[in-house]
Amino acid sequence: MPLNNTKEVQAMQLPIQKLHPFENHPFQVKDDDEMNQLVWSVLTQGVLTPLVVRSLENDEYEVISGHRRLHACQKAGIETVPALIYALDRDAAAIALVDSNLHREKILPSEKAFAYKLKRDALNHQGKTSPQVGEKLLTVEKIGLDGGDSKNQVLRYIRLTELIPQILSMVDAGKIALTPAVELSYLTQQEQQDLLETMESEDCTPSLSQAVQMKKLSQSGELSMDRIFEILRGPKANQQEKISFRVEDLRKFFPKSYSAARIQERILKLLEADCRKRQRAQER
């Protein structure tokens, strides 16, 4: 529901203690450098953009848009904030919350996954999907319009909500790509726990082909800890041998001021010089 199409709106200064985060909202609020900058901004310039909220019982309010601003104000000790109060029910507020956040420049796969699920559930609860498959897919397609995703991509993101938190965090960190992560989401909770333990012990993550293998074995009831180990230890498509060094082992050969990137650059230059030297020796 676009908020600019909602007529019932009231602008007020609201006490911080009357405001509550939207229950189970999918977007993370982190105490990082960006938050510190936002705290400094509200301290020096105030809250430039009003929070968007909806009324609850007992003169309380639930935040729809502005969770980071709310947290920054709480950290800064600000007592009241400007807010726009909309007359929305829970489902309409959930849809507005998702739509207002999908345009963010940085959004994690887990945030998008739970956001799409929240919006889908809200639309379903509003009765905007019919039993016909075509209508359901149309609704899913509409869910992804604001995030720039097709209906198939929306469904793939929603599948991520079936992952256990530890594996989902690996997707957020870029350790597991979206496509194999979707395949892994079909594993049972226990199978995912077994996979997590194996990934940690073997210091590796599954490729797409390995994830597909595990999904098929899971569906046939044949995926055990031993099979997971065998699959992860097997060769990956396009796998290449790698040589790796720990930075701590190399630092003694370089000045303390050298960064890891500069150490790597220097090593490559030394190897190139050594290669040229050997080539000249062979030509003599």
Short mmCIF file of C-alpha atoms in Angstrom, two decimals:
data_model
loop_
_atom_site.label_atom_id
_atom_site.label_comp_id
_atom_site.label_asym_id
_atom_site.label_seq_id
_atom_site.Cartn_x
_atom_site.Cartn_y
_atom_site.Cartn_z
CA MET A 1 0.00 0.00 0.00
CA PRO A 2 1.68 3.28 -1.10
CA LEU A 3 1.53 5.64 1.85
CA ASN A 4 0.99 8.67 -0.36
CA ASN A 5 -2.38 7.15 -1.34
CA THR A 6 -3.50 6.98 2.30
CA LYS A 7 -5.63 9.98 3.27
CA GLU A 8 -5.73 9.47 7.03
CA VAL A 9 -2.42 10.92 8.22
CA GLN A 10 -1.49 13.15 11.14
CA ALA A 11 1.83 14.90 11.82
CA MET A 12 2.97 15.09 15.46
CA GLN A 13 5.98 15.21 17.77
CA LEU A 14 5.92 11.88 19.62
CA PRO A 15 7.77 10.82 22.78
CA ILE A 16 10.45 8.21 22.10
CA GLN A 17 9.12 5.92 24.84
CA LYS A 18 5.77 5.72 23.00
CA LEU A 19 7.39 4.28 19.86
CA HIS A 20 8.00 0.56 19.27
CA PRO A 21 9.80 -1.24 16.42
CA PHE A 22 7.55 -3.12 14.02
CA GLU A 23 7.25 -6.63 15.44
CA ASN A 24 9.54 -9.11 13.65
CA HIS A 25 10.53 -6.62 10.96
CA PRO A 26 13.22 -8.09 8.68
CA PHE A 27 15.61 -5.16 8.36
CA GLN A 28 18.69 -5.09 10.59
CA VAL A 29 19.62 -2.09 12.73
CA LYS A 30 23.34 -2.23 13.47
CA ASP A 31 25.55 -0.25 15.81
CA ASP A 32 28.21 0.44 13.18
CA ASP A 33 30.01 3.47 11.72
CA GLU A 34 26.94 4.46 9.70
CA MET A 35 24.86 4.43 12.88
CA ASN A 36 27.43 6.60 14.64
CA GLN A 37 27.20 9.09 11.77
CA LEU A 38 23.41 9.05 12.03
CA VAL A 39 23.60 9.67 15.79
CA TRP A 40 25.86 12.67 15.14
CA SER A 41 23.46 13.91 12.46
CA VAL A 42 20.39 13.85 14.72
CA LEU A 43 22.39 15.52 17.50
CA THR A 44 23.58 18.36 15.29
CA GLN A 45 20.71 18.75 12.82
CA GLY A 46 17.77 16.98 14.41
CA VAL A 47 15.55 14.40 12.69
CA LEU A 48 15.18 15.76 9.16
CA THR A 49 12.79 13.07 7.89
CA PRO A 50 9.77 12.21 10.06
CA LEU A 51 9.26 8.62 11.15
CA VAL A 52 6.23 6.83 9.71
CA VAL A 53 4.15 5.07 12.38
CA ARG A 54 0.73 3.58 13.02
CA SER A 55 -1.40 3.86 16.13
CA LEU A 56 -1.62 1.04 18.66
CA GLU A 57 -3.70 0.79 21.81
CA ASN A 58 -3.04 2.92 24.91
CA ASP A 59 -1.59 5.84 22.96
CA GLU A 60 1.38 3.77 21.73
CA TYR A 61 2.78 3.66 18.19
CA GLU A 62 4.49 1.09 15.96
CA VAL A 63 7.23 2.23 13.57
CA ILE A 64 6.70 1.45 9.88
CA SER A 65 9.59 3.45 8.44
CA GLY A 66 12.50 4.93 10.40
CA HIS A 67 13.85 2.14 12.64
CA ARG A 68 17.45 3.35 12.20
CA ARG A 69 16.43 6.93 13.00
CA LEU A 70 14.57 5.71 16.08
CA HIS A 71 17.63 3.80 17.30
CA ALA A 72 19.89 6.79 16.62
CA CYS A 73 17.58 9.06 18.62
CA GLN A 74 17.53 6.59 21.50
CA LYS A 75 21.34 6.50 21.52
CA ALA A 76 21.50 10.29 21.31
CA GLY A 77 19.10 10.74 24.23
CA ILE A 78 16.53 12.64 22.17
CA GLU A 79 13.14 12.57 23.87
CA THR A 80 10.71 13.41 21.03
CA VAL A 81 10.74 12.91 17.27
CA PRO A 82 8.62 14.14 14.36
CA ALA A 83 6.30 11.45 13.05
CA LEU A 84 3.58 10.89 10.48
CA ILE A 85 0.78 8.78 11.96
CA TYR A 86 -1.15 6.62 9.48
CA ALA A 87 -4.36 4.72 10.15
CA LEU A 88 -3.23 1.28 8.99
CA ASP A 89 -3.95 -2.26 10.12
CA ARG A 90 -1.13 -4.75 10.67
CA ASP A 91 -1.21 -6.19 7.13
CA ALA A 92 -1.28 -2.83 5.37
CA ALA A 93 1.53 -1.61 7.63
CA ALA A 94 3.64 -4.70 6.83
CA ILE A 95 3.25 -4.08 3.09
CA ALA A 96 4.16 -0.39 3.52
CA LEU A 97 7.20 -1.31 5.65
CA VAL A 98 8.56 -3.67 3.00
CA ASP A 99 7.91 -1.30 0.10
CA SER A 100 9.60 1.60 1.89
CA ASN A 101 12.78 -0.40 2.55
CA LEU A 102 13.34 -2.35 -0.69
CA HIS A 103 14.78 0.75 -2.37
CA ARG A 104 17.72 0.86 0.06
CA GLU A 105 21.15 0.77 -1.55
CA LYS A 106 22.41 -1.97 0.77
CA ILE A 107 20.10 -4.86 1.55
CA LEU A 108 21.18 -8.33 2.68
CA PRO A 109 19.78 -11.51 1.12
CA SER A 110 18.26 -12.46 4.49
CA GLU A 111 16.57 -9.06 4.78
CA LYS A 112 15.08 -9.35 1.29
CA ALA A 113 14.03 -12.96 1.98
CA PHE A 114 12.09 -12.19 5.15
CA ALA A 115 10.75 -8.93 3.68
CA TYR A 116 9.24 -10.73 0.69
CA LYS A 117 7.82 -13.40 3.00
CA LEU A 118 6.31 -10.74 5.27
CA LYS A 119 4.68 -8.97 2.32
CA ARG A 120 3.42 -12.23 0.78
CA ASP A 121 1.86 -13.32 4.07
CA ALA A 122 0.25 -9.91 4.53
CA LEU A 123 -1.23 -10.00 1.01
CA ASN A 124 -2.48 -13.53 1.57
CA HIS A 125 -4.07 -12.51 4.85
CA GLN A 126 -5.79 -9.61 3.13
CA GLY A 127 -7.37 -12.13 0.77
CA LYS A 128 -5.66 -10.74 -2.33
CA THR A 129 -4.66 -14.17 -3.66
CA SER A 130 -7.13 -16.68 -5.03
CA PRO A 131 -6.75 -20.48 -5.05
CA GLN A 132 -5.81 -20.37 -8.74
CA VAL A 133 -2.09 -20.82 -9.34
CA GLY A 134 -2.03 -18.03 -11.94
CA GLU A 135 -3.37 -15.51 -9.45
CA LYS A 136 -0.86 -16.61 -6.81
CA LEU A 137 2.05 -16.17 -9.22
CA LEU A 138 0.72 -12.77 -10.25
CA THR A 139 0.69 -11.70 -6.61
CA VAL A 140 4.24 -13.00 -6.11
CA GLU A 141 5.28 -11.02 -9.18
CA LYS A 142 3.77 -7.89 -7.66
CA ILE A 143 5.69 -8.50 -4.44
CA GLY A 144 9.01 -8.14 -6.22
CA LEU A 145 8.21 -5.04 -8.27
CA ASP A 146 9.64 -2.62 -5.71
CA GLY A 147 12.75 -4.74 -5.22
CA GLY A 148 13.35 -5.18 -8.95
CA ASP A 149 12.99 -8.97 -8.78
CA SER A 150 10.95 -11.31 -10.99
CA LYS A 151 8.36 -13.67 -9.49
CA ASN A 152 10.81 -16.57 -9.72
CA GLN A 153 13.49 -14.58 -7.95
CA VAL A 154 11.01 -13.60 -5.22
CA LEU A 155 10.19 -17.27 -4.65
CA ARG A 156 13.91 -18.10 -4.50
CA TYR A 157 14.50 -15.42 -1.88
CA ILE A 158 11.55 -16.63 0.19
CA ARG A 159 13.07 -20.14 0.15
CA LEU A 160 16.06 -18.73 2.05
CA THR A 161 13.83 -18.30 5.11
CA GLU A 162 13.93 -22.11 5.43
CA LEU A 163 17.69 -22.03 6.12
CA ILE A 164 18.97 -22.27 9.69
CA PRO A 165 20.36 -18.91 10.92
CA GLN A 166 24.02 -19.99 10.77
CA ILE A 167 23.83 -20.97 7.10
CA LEU A 168 21.72 -17.93 6.23
CA SER A 169 24.40 -15.70 7.78
CA MET A 170 26.94 -17.36 5.43
CA VAL A 171 24.74 -16.30 2.51
CA ASP A 172 24.71 -12.73 3.84
CA ALA A 173 28.51 -12.84 4.15
CA GLY A 174 28.88 -14.02 0.55
CA LYS A 175 30.36 -17.39 1.56
CA ILE A 176 27.48 -19.26 -0.07
CA ALA A 177 25.90 -17.96 -3.29
CA LEU A 178 22.14 -17.54 -3.67
CA THR A 179 21.56 -20.43 -6.10
CA PRO A 180 23.20 -23.21 -4.03
CA ALA A 181 21.66 -21.68 -0.90
CA VAL A 182 18.18 -22.13 -2.40
CA GLU A 183 18.94 -25.82 -3.02
CA LEU A 184 20.22 -26.23 0.55
CA SER A 185 16.98 -24.74 1.90
CA TYR A 186 15.22 -28.02 0.99
CA LEU A 187 17.34 -29.94 3.51
CA THR A 188 15.73 -30.69 6.88
CA GLN A 189 16.82 -28.70 9.92
CA GLN A 190 18.90 -31.63 11.19
CA GLU A 191 20.53 -32.13 7.79
CA GLN A 192 21.41 -28.46 7.71
CA GLN A 193 22.97 -28.76 11.16
CA ASP A 194 25.01 -31.73 9.93
CA LEU A 195 26.05 -29.74 6.87
CA LEU A 196 27.06 -26.78 9.05
CA GLU A 197 29.27 -28.99 11.23
CA THR A 198 30.90 -30.53 8.16
CA MET A 199 31.51 -27.13 6.54
CA GLU A 200 33.15 -25.88 9.72
CA SER A 201 35.33 -28.98 10.18
CA GLU A 202 36.41 -29.11 6.53
CA ASP A 203 36.57 -25.32 6.04
CA CYS A 204 34.59 -25.42 2.81
CA THR A 205 31.19 -24.62 1.35
CA PRO A 206 29.17 -26.57 -1.26
CA SER A 207 29.10 -25.72 -4.95
CA LEU A 208 25.80 -25.64 -6.84
CA SER A 209 26.25 -29.21 -8.11
CA GLN A 210 27.05 -30.43 -4.58
CA ALA A 211 24.01 -28.61 -3.17
CA VAL A 212 21.80 -30.23 -5.84
CA GLN A 213 23.23 -33.65 -4.90
CA MET A 214 22.40 -33.10 -1.25
CA LYS A 215 18.88 -31.92 -2.06
CA LYS A 216 18.18 -35.06 -4.11
CA LEU A 217 19.53 -37.33 -1.37
CA SER A 218 17.49 -35.46 1.24
CA GLN A 219 14.29 -35.90 -0.76
CA SER A 220 14.94 -39.64 -1.03
CA GLY A 221 15.79 -39.92 2.68
CA GLU A 222 19.39 -40.94 2.00
CA LEU A 223 21.31 -37.85 3.15
CA SER A 224 23.45 -38.72 6.17
CA MET A 225 26.41 -36.99 7.81
CA ASP A 226 28.75 -39.42 5.99
CA ARG A 227 27.19 -38.62 2.61
CA ILE A 228 27.49 -34.89 3.28
CA PHE A 229 31.18 -35.40 4.11
CA GLU A 230 31.74 -37.45 0.93
CA ILE A 231 30.05 -34.84 -1.24
CA LEU A 232 31.95 -31.89 0.24
CA ARG A 233 35.27 -33.72 -0.03
CA GLY A 234 34.60 -34.57 -3.69
CA PRO A 235 35.83 -32.48 -6.63
CA LYS A 236 33.93 -29.32 -7.55
CA ALA A 237 33.15 -28.22 -11.07
CA ASN A 238 35.91 -26.00 -12.47
CA GLN A 239 37.91 -26.62 -9.31
CA GLN A 240 41.49 -25.36 -9.48
CA GLU A 241 44.40 -25.96 -7.19
CA LYS A 242 45.17 -23.05 -4.90
CA ILE A 243 48.16 -22.05 -2.84
CA SER A 244 47.45 -19.97 0.24
CA PHE A 245 49.56 -18.39 2.95
CA ARG A 246 48.62 -16.91 6.29
CA VAL A 247 49.46 -13.21 6.45
CA GLU A 248 51.02 -13.75 9.91
CA ASP A 249 53.57 -16.16 8.38
CA LEU A 250 54.62 -13.58 5.79
CA ARG A 251 54.79 -10.42 7.89
CA LYS A 252 58.30 -11.18 9.23
CA PHE A 253 59.64 -10.75 5.67
CA PHE A 254 58.12 -7.29 5.13
CA PRO A 255 58.01 -3.91 6.91
CA LYS A 256 55.32 -3.62 9.60
CA SER A 257 53.63 -0.83 7.66
CA TYR A 258 52.81 -3.16 4.74
CA SER A 259 49.14 -4.06 4.35
CA ALA A 260 48.07 -7.54 3.21
CA ALA A 261 47.38 -6.19 -0.29
CA ARG A 262 50.81 -4.57 -0.48
CA ILE A 263 52.48 -7.81 0.70
CA GLN A 264 50.68 -9.70 -2.08
CA GLU A 265 51.71 -7.10 -4.66
CA ARG A 266 55.34 -7.23 -3.51
CA ILE A 267 55.45 -11.05 -3.62
CA LEU A 268 54.15 -11.08 -7.21
CA LYS A 269 56.76 -8.52 -8.26
CA LEU A 270 59.55 -10.57 -6.66
CA LEU A 271 58.33 -13.70 -8.43
CA GLU A 272 58.17 -11.88 -11.75
CA ALA A 273 61.74 -10.59 -11.26
CA ASP A 274 62.93 -14.10 -10.38
CA CYS A 275 61.19 -15.54 -13.46
CA ARG A 276 62.88 -12.99 -15.76
CA LYS A 277 66.24 -13.73 -14.15
CA ARG A 278 65.89 -17.48 -14.82
CA GLN A 279 64.80 -16.85 -18.40
CA ARG A 280 67.89 -14.71 -19.05
CA ALA A 281 70.10 -17.40 -17.55
CA GLN A 282 68.62 -20.01 -19.90
CA GLU A 283 69.23 -17.82 -22.95
CA ARG A 284 72.98 -17.58 -22.28
#
